[in-house]
Short mmCIF file of C-alpha atoms and ligand atoms in Angstrom, two decimals:
data_model
loop_
_atom_site.label_atom_id
_atom_site.label_comp_id
_atom_site.label_asym_id
_atom_site.label_seq_id
_atom_site.Cartn_x
_atom_site.Cartn_y
_atom_site.Cartn_z
CA MET A 1 240.95 92.99 225.56
CA HIS A 2 237.98 92.13 227.47
CA ASP A 3 234.86 92.89 225.71
CA GLN A 4 235.35 91.29 222.33
CA LEU A 5 231.79 89.91 222.58
CA LYS A 6 230.15 92.21 224.09
CA GLY A 7 226.83 92.54 222.92
CA ARG A 8 226.81 88.96 221.62
CA THR A 9 224.31 86.43 223.19
CA ILE A 10 225.82 82.84 222.21
CA PHE A 11 223.84 80.09 222.14
CA ILE A 12 226.07 76.59 222.01
CA THR A 13 225.08 72.71 221.65
CA GLY A 14 227.82 70.64 222.91
CA SER A 15 228.79 72.63 225.64
CA GLY A 16 229.76 70.51 228.32
CA GLY A 17 232.74 68.90 226.30
CA VAL A 18 236.24 69.24 226.18
CA LEU A 19 235.92 72.40 223.50
CA GLY A 20 232.67 73.87 224.63
CA SER A 21 233.19 74.49 228.31
CA THR A 22 236.41 76.06 227.31
CA TYR A 23 234.54 78.56 224.83
CA VAL A 24 231.65 78.59 227.75
CA ARG A 25 234.66 80.13 229.86
CA ARG A 26 236.55 82.50 227.51
CA MET A 27 232.94 84.28 226.28
CA LEU A 28 232.37 84.99 229.22
CA ALA A 29 235.21 86.07 229.82
CA GLN A 30 235.02 88.64 226.45
CA GLY A 31 231.67 89.87 227.55
CA ALA A 32 228.76 87.24 225.88
CA ARG A 33 225.85 86.49 227.30
CA VAL A 34 226.24 82.11 226.85
CA ILE A 35 223.24 79.86 226.71
CA ALA A 36 224.52 76.74 227.33
CA SER A 37 223.10 73.72 226.71
CA ASP A 38 224.27 69.62 226.59
CA LEU A 39 222.78 66.43 227.39
CA PRO A 40 221.64 65.98 231.18
CA GLY A 41 225.01 64.33 233.20
CA HIS A 42 228.51 64.91 234.66
CA ARG A 43 229.33 67.20 231.67
CA ALA A 44 226.60 69.54 232.37
CA GLU A 45 226.60 69.47 236.03
CA ALA A 46 230.31 70.49 236.05
CA LEU A 47 229.69 73.43 233.37
CA GLN A 48 226.60 74.62 235.72
CA ASP A 49 228.57 74.12 239.12
CA ALA A 50 231.72 76.32 237.02
CA HIS A 51 229.33 79.31 235.62
CA GLY A 52 225.80 78.97 237.75
CA ALA A 53 226.21 81.79 239.73
CA ASN A 54 227.55 83.97 236.39
CA GLU A 55 224.64 86.23 235.61
CA ASN A 56 225.79 86.15 231.68
CA PHE A 57 225.13 82.70 231.85
CA ARG A 58 222.53 80.12 231.23
CA PHE A 59 221.86 76.72 230.97
CA TYR A 60 219.35 74.70 228.79
CA ASP A 61 218.98 70.79 229.22
CA LEU A 62 218.74 70.03 225.31
CA ASP A 63 218.95 66.53 223.08
CA VAL A 64 220.07 68.12 219.20
CA GLY A 65 218.61 64.07 217.80
CA ASP A 66 215.35 64.79 219.87
CA GLU A 67 213.22 67.20 217.53
CA ASP A 68 210.60 67.85 220.16
CA GLN A 69 213.48 69.54 222.35
CA VAL A 70 215.25 71.18 219.31
CA THR A 71 211.81 72.56 217.83
CA GLY A 72 211.27 74.22 221.34
CA ILE A 73 214.42 75.60 222.28
CA PHE A 74 214.08 78.81 220.81
CA GLN A 75 211.14 79.68 222.17
CA ARG A 76 212.12 78.94 225.56
CA ILE A 77 215.16 81.00 225.72
CA LEU A 78 213.14 83.63 224.38
CA THR A 79 210.50 83.44 226.64
CA ASP A 80 213.06 83.48 229.14
CA GLY A 81 214.54 86.59 227.86
CA TRP A 82 217.05 86.25 225.92
CA GLU A 83 217.31 86.95 222.00
CA PRO A 84 220.69 84.56 220.41
CA ASN A 85 222.24 85.96 217.36
CA VAL A 86 225.19 83.87 217.37
CA ILE A 87 224.58 79.79 217.42
CA LEU A 88 227.27 77.08 216.86
CA ASN A 89 226.30 73.52 216.38
CA ASN A 90 229.20 71.94 218.49
CA ALA A 91 227.38 68.74 219.74
CA ALA A 92 228.59 66.29 218.59
CA ILE A 93 228.99 62.46 218.86
CA THR A 94 232.73 61.28 218.07
CA GLY A 95 233.27 57.34 217.25
CA GLU A 96 234.92 57.01 220.72
CA LEU A 97 231.59 58.57 222.66
CA LEU A 98 229.93 56.19 220.42
CA MET A 99 231.23 53.08 221.44
CA GLY A 100 232.02 53.86 225.40
CA ALA A 101 235.94 54.01 226.62
CA GLY A 102 237.36 50.64 226.99
CA LYS A 103 235.42 48.87 224.45
CA PRO A 104 237.11 47.43 220.81
CA PHE A 105 236.58 49.83 217.94
CA PRO A 106 234.75 48.01 215.13
CA SER A 107 236.60 47.49 211.81
CA PHE A 108 234.98 49.64 209.05
CA ALA A 109 233.51 45.90 207.67
CA ASP A 110 231.52 45.57 211.50
CA THR A 111 230.32 49.15 211.71
CA SER A 112 226.57 48.48 212.18
CA VAL A 113 223.83 50.89 210.56
CA SER A 114 222.98 51.75 214.16
CA ASP A 115 226.25 53.10 215.51
CA TRP A 116 226.35 54.86 211.65
CA GLU A 117 222.73 56.49 211.99
CA ARG A 118 223.38 57.67 215.22
CA THR A 119 226.09 59.23 214.15
CA LEU A 120 224.13 60.90 211.52
CA ARG A 121 221.38 61.80 213.53
CA THR A 122 223.38 63.68 215.76
CA ASN A 123 225.92 65.38 213.95
CA LEU A 124 224.43 66.19 211.16
CA THR A 125 220.80 65.58 211.80
CA GLY A 126 220.81 67.79 214.85
CA ALA A 127 222.66 70.45 213.12
CA PHE A 128 220.05 70.98 210.27
CA MET A 129 217.48 70.66 212.77
CA ILE A 130 219.17 73.84 215.32
CA ALA A 131 219.56 75.88 211.82
CA ARG A 132 215.80 75.16 210.42
CA GLN A 133 214.82 76.26 214.01
CA MET A 134 216.69 79.55 213.82
CA ASP A 135 215.05 79.95 210.06
CA ARG A 136 211.68 79.66 212.14
CA ASP A 137 211.92 81.85 215.66
CA ILE A 138 214.93 84.41 215.07
CA ILE A 139 216.68 84.73 211.37
CA GLY A 140 215.52 88.06 209.59
CA LYS A 141 214.37 89.57 213.66
CA TRP A 142 217.79 90.16 213.86
CA PRO A 143 221.62 89.60 212.38
CA CYS A 144 222.69 86.56 213.46
CA ALA A 145 225.78 84.54 213.05
CA LEU A 146 225.38 80.68 212.66
CA ILE A 147 228.83 78.63 212.97
CA ASN A 148 229.02 74.90 212.08
CA VAL A 149 231.85 72.77 213.51
CA ALA A 150 233.45 70.23 211.43
CA SER A 151 236.76 68.71 212.01
CA MET A 152 240.09 68.48 210.20
CA TYR A 153 238.76 64.69 209.18
CA ALA A 154 235.92 66.38 207.12
CA LEU A 155 238.24 67.16 203.69
CA ASN A 156 241.21 65.29 204.42
CA GLY A 157 241.24 62.01 204.81
CA PRO A 158 242.37 59.87 208.30
CA HIS A 159 245.92 58.53 208.01
CA HIS A 160 244.50 55.43 209.28
CA ALA A 161 248.44 53.89 210.39
CA ILE A 162 248.34 56.85 213.23
CA TYR A 163 245.90 54.39 215.34
CA GLU A 164 247.74 50.79 214.49
CA GLY A 165 247.43 49.96 218.40
CA MET A 166 245.71 52.81 219.58
CA PRO A 167 242.21 52.37 221.78
CA PHE A 168 240.15 54.52 219.55
CA LYS A 169 240.40 54.89 215.96
CA SER A 170 238.83 57.05 213.22
CA PHE A 171 235.67 56.40 212.49
CA SER A 172 234.03 56.43 209.22
CA ALA A 173 230.60 58.35 209.78
CA TYR A 174 232.21 60.93 211.98
CA SER A 175 234.58 62.26 209.15
CA THR A 176 231.35 61.88 206.83
CA THR A 177 229.01 64.13 209.45
CA LYS A 178 231.81 66.49 209.57
CA ALA A 179 232.30 66.91 205.66
CA GLY A 180 228.30 67.02 205.37
CA ILE A 181 227.96 69.76 207.70
CA HIS A 182 229.75 72.44 205.55
CA GLY A 183 227.73 71.26 203.03
CA LEU A 184 224.88 72.94 204.80
CA THR A 185 227.25 76.18 205.34
CA LEU A 186 227.78 76.34 202.52
CA TRP A 187 223.55 75.78 201.22
CA LEU A 188 223.08 78.64 203.73
CA ALA A 189 225.34 81.27 203.44
CA GLY A 190 223.35 82.38 200.21
CA TYR A 191 220.04 81.23 201.28
CA TRP A 192 220.61 83.58 204.47
CA ALA A 193 222.24 86.67 203.64
CA PRO A 194 219.71 88.52 202.90
CA LYS A 195 217.94 88.46 206.04
CA LYS A 196 221.50 89.38 207.46
CA ALA A 197 222.98 86.15 208.83
CA THR A 198 226.18 84.79 208.35
CA VAL A 199 227.04 81.35 208.24
CA ASN A 200 230.82 79.94 208.04
CA THR A 201 232.29 75.98 209.60
CA ILE A 202 235.54 76.28 211.97
CA ALA A 203 237.23 72.67 211.36
CA PRO A 204 239.25 71.91 214.73
CA GLY A 205 242.37 69.88 214.22
CA ALA A 206 243.86 67.22 216.82
CA VAL A 207 243.07 68.43 219.98
CA PHE A 208 245.41 67.32 223.34
CA ASN A 209 243.09 65.64 225.66
CA GLY A 210 244.98 63.09 227.77
CA HIS A 211 246.30 61.42 224.76
CA SER A 212 249.43 59.11 225.48
CA ASP A 213 252.68 60.47 224.13
CA GLU A 214 253.26 57.49 221.15
CA PHE A 215 249.68 58.92 219.63
CA GLN A 216 251.06 62.69 220.32
CA ARG A 217 254.50 61.73 218.31
CA ARG A 218 252.29 60.12 215.45
CA VAL A 219 249.77 62.58 214.79
CA GLY A 220 252.81 65.32 215.64
CA GLU A 221 254.24 64.36 212.02
CA LEU A 222 251.52 65.09 210.15
CA ILE A 223 251.16 68.70 211.15
CA MET A 224 253.27 71.33 210.22
CA ALA A 225 253.19 73.23 213.77
CA GLY A 226 254.39 69.82 214.73
CA ARG A 227 252.51 68.69 218.02
CA MET A 228 248.30 68.71 218.69
CA ALA A 229 246.46 71.94 219.50
CA GLN A 230 245.54 73.38 223.08
CA PRO A 231 241.38 74.07 223.59
CA ASP A 232 242.42 77.55 224.37
CA GLU A 233 243.92 77.88 220.59
CA ILE A 234 241.01 76.37 219.02
CA ALA A 235 238.43 78.85 221.13
CA ASP A 236 241.00 81.71 220.10
CA ALA A 237 239.37 81.64 216.83
CA MET A 238 236.14 80.44 217.09
CA LEU A 239 235.76 83.65 218.96
CA PHE A 240 236.66 85.67 216.38
CA LEU A 241 234.26 83.96 214.76
CA CYS A 242 231.59 84.59 217.34
CA SER A 243 232.55 88.31 217.30
CA ALA A 244 231.34 91.53 215.20
CA GLN A 245 234.45 91.89 213.72
CA ALA A 246 233.89 88.16 211.32
CA GLY A 247 230.55 90.18 209.70
CA TYR A 248 231.95 89.96 206.52
CA MET A 249 233.05 86.63 206.61
CA THR A 250 230.18 83.69 205.52
CA GLY A 251 230.18 80.40 203.18
CA GLN A 252 234.25 79.78 204.63
CA LEU A 253 235.66 76.83 206.34
CA VAL A 254 238.21 77.96 208.63
CA ASN A 255 241.16 75.17 209.20
CA VAL A 256 242.33 75.63 212.86
CA ASP A 257 244.96 72.84 212.59
CA GLY A 258 248.28 74.10 213.10
CA GLY A 259 248.94 73.36 209.07
CA PHE A 260 247.71 69.81 208.72
CA SER A 261 245.33 70.59 206.11
CA GLY A 262 248.18 72.96 204.27
CA TRP A 263 251.04 70.59 203.43
N1 NAD B 301 238.48 67.24 220.16
C1 NAD B 301 238.94 67.27 218.88
O1 NAD B 301 239.76 66.85 218.56
C2 NAD B 301 238.06 67.81 217.70
C3 NAD B 301 238.86 68.06 216.93
C4 NAD B 301 237.85 68.03 215.16
C5 NAD B 301 236.41 69.23 215.45
N2 NAD B 301 235.93 68.82 216.82
C6 NAD B 301 234.30 69.09 217.12
O2 NAD B 301 234.43 70.36 218.06
C7 NAD B 301 233.00 69.82 218.91
C8 NAD B 301 233.54 69.90 220.28
O3 NAD B 301 234.40 68.35 220.41
P1 NAD B 301 234.37 68.27 222.01
O4 NAD B 301 235.77 67.76 221.71
O5 NAD B 301 234.49 69.23 222.94
O6 NAD B 301 234.00 66.93 221.99
P2 NAD B 301 233.08 66.11 223.24
O7 NAD B 301 233.31 64.51 223.06
O8 NAD B 301 234.00 66.70 224.35
O9 NAD B 301 231.98 67.07 223.43
C9 NAD B 301 231.03 66.96 222.83
C10 NAD B 301 229.65 67.42 223.30
O10 NAD B 301 228.85 66.83 222.59
C11 NAD B 301 227.87 66.83 223.48
N3 NAD B 301 226.61 65.61 222.93
C12 NAD B 301 226.82 64.24 221.89
N4 NAD B 301 225.60 64.26 221.93
C13 NAD B 301 224.95 65.20 222.00
C14 NAD B 301 223.27 65.39 221.94
N5 NAD B 301 222.45 64.23 221.71
N6 NAD B 301 222.90 66.29 221.64
C15 NAD B 301 223.21 67.16 222.57
N7 NAD B 301 225.00 67.37 223.02
C16 NAD B 301 225.47 66.34 222.68
C17 NAD B 301 228.47 65.29 224.31
O11 NAD B 301 227.36 65.04 225.61
C18 NAD B 301 229.53 66.83 225.03
O12 NAD B 301 229.73 67.57 226.20
C19 NAD B 301 232.38 68.57 218.11
O13 NAD B 301 231.59 68.74 216.85
C20 NAD B 301 233.73 68.01 217.60
O14 NAD B 301 233.50 66.80 216.68
C21 NAD B 301 236.60 68.13 218.41
#
């Protein structure tokens, strides 16, 4: 099947990351028009290098934490002639990204208010501002789907012991934002239903991205499938949620975690 997403015009925030770039590649292959966005930088450039020549691909610089940029984004897209009908609140700042690779990860006691607030600003306020702008600019004009991205650490606590001795930890603010984003899904689902818009949350599990054998072993023991996910396995579920076949689903949390949350 190569036309699962024909007729879908999909806008994605944070498109240059491990999962975002996989979604873009897979969506284009299924006939979607893809409006990618991210912070300016090497990830955004790699995405444009890979897909810039594809007539079904467009890219916009967008910091989801910047209110002025978010306020203008749909008008920019509409002025350029495309009408997005699927929106992915995918951008997020992880603890690792926030601290910077190689820097010591703070304990909970040492977590600064500024790191906490920066995480909330991107992951939660950014998602809210995108949804609010959808409401202002496109909801009610044509049927839409919003997909908010949570995590296996939204409604399940991390097993802190698996991070012992690892260069990264699970970050308290990250989990908090991922639980919060499902609250936004539930609030919006009923609010937008009369206007023919659906809202769902996807909660990916642990995605392999060069992790050490020891970390893979530790986390694998907590997952029914016994291993981390490949990005394409999360994309399989994401593509379904973006498709017309998901039209009767709204207000749902879809776990794609190899059974982590199912024990
Ligand atoms: N990879 C995983 O194991 C995993 C597991 C569960 C959930 N998730 C979620 O999936 C989504 C994608 O994750 P990923 O693994 O691709 O992460 P990633 O860190 O590879 O990519 C995140 C992207 O968001 C962008 N971003 C950060 N701040 C931004 C801002 N202010 N404005 C716009 N873009 C910004 C980054 O530039 C980056 O391209 C995130 O919401 C993440 O929380 C990932």
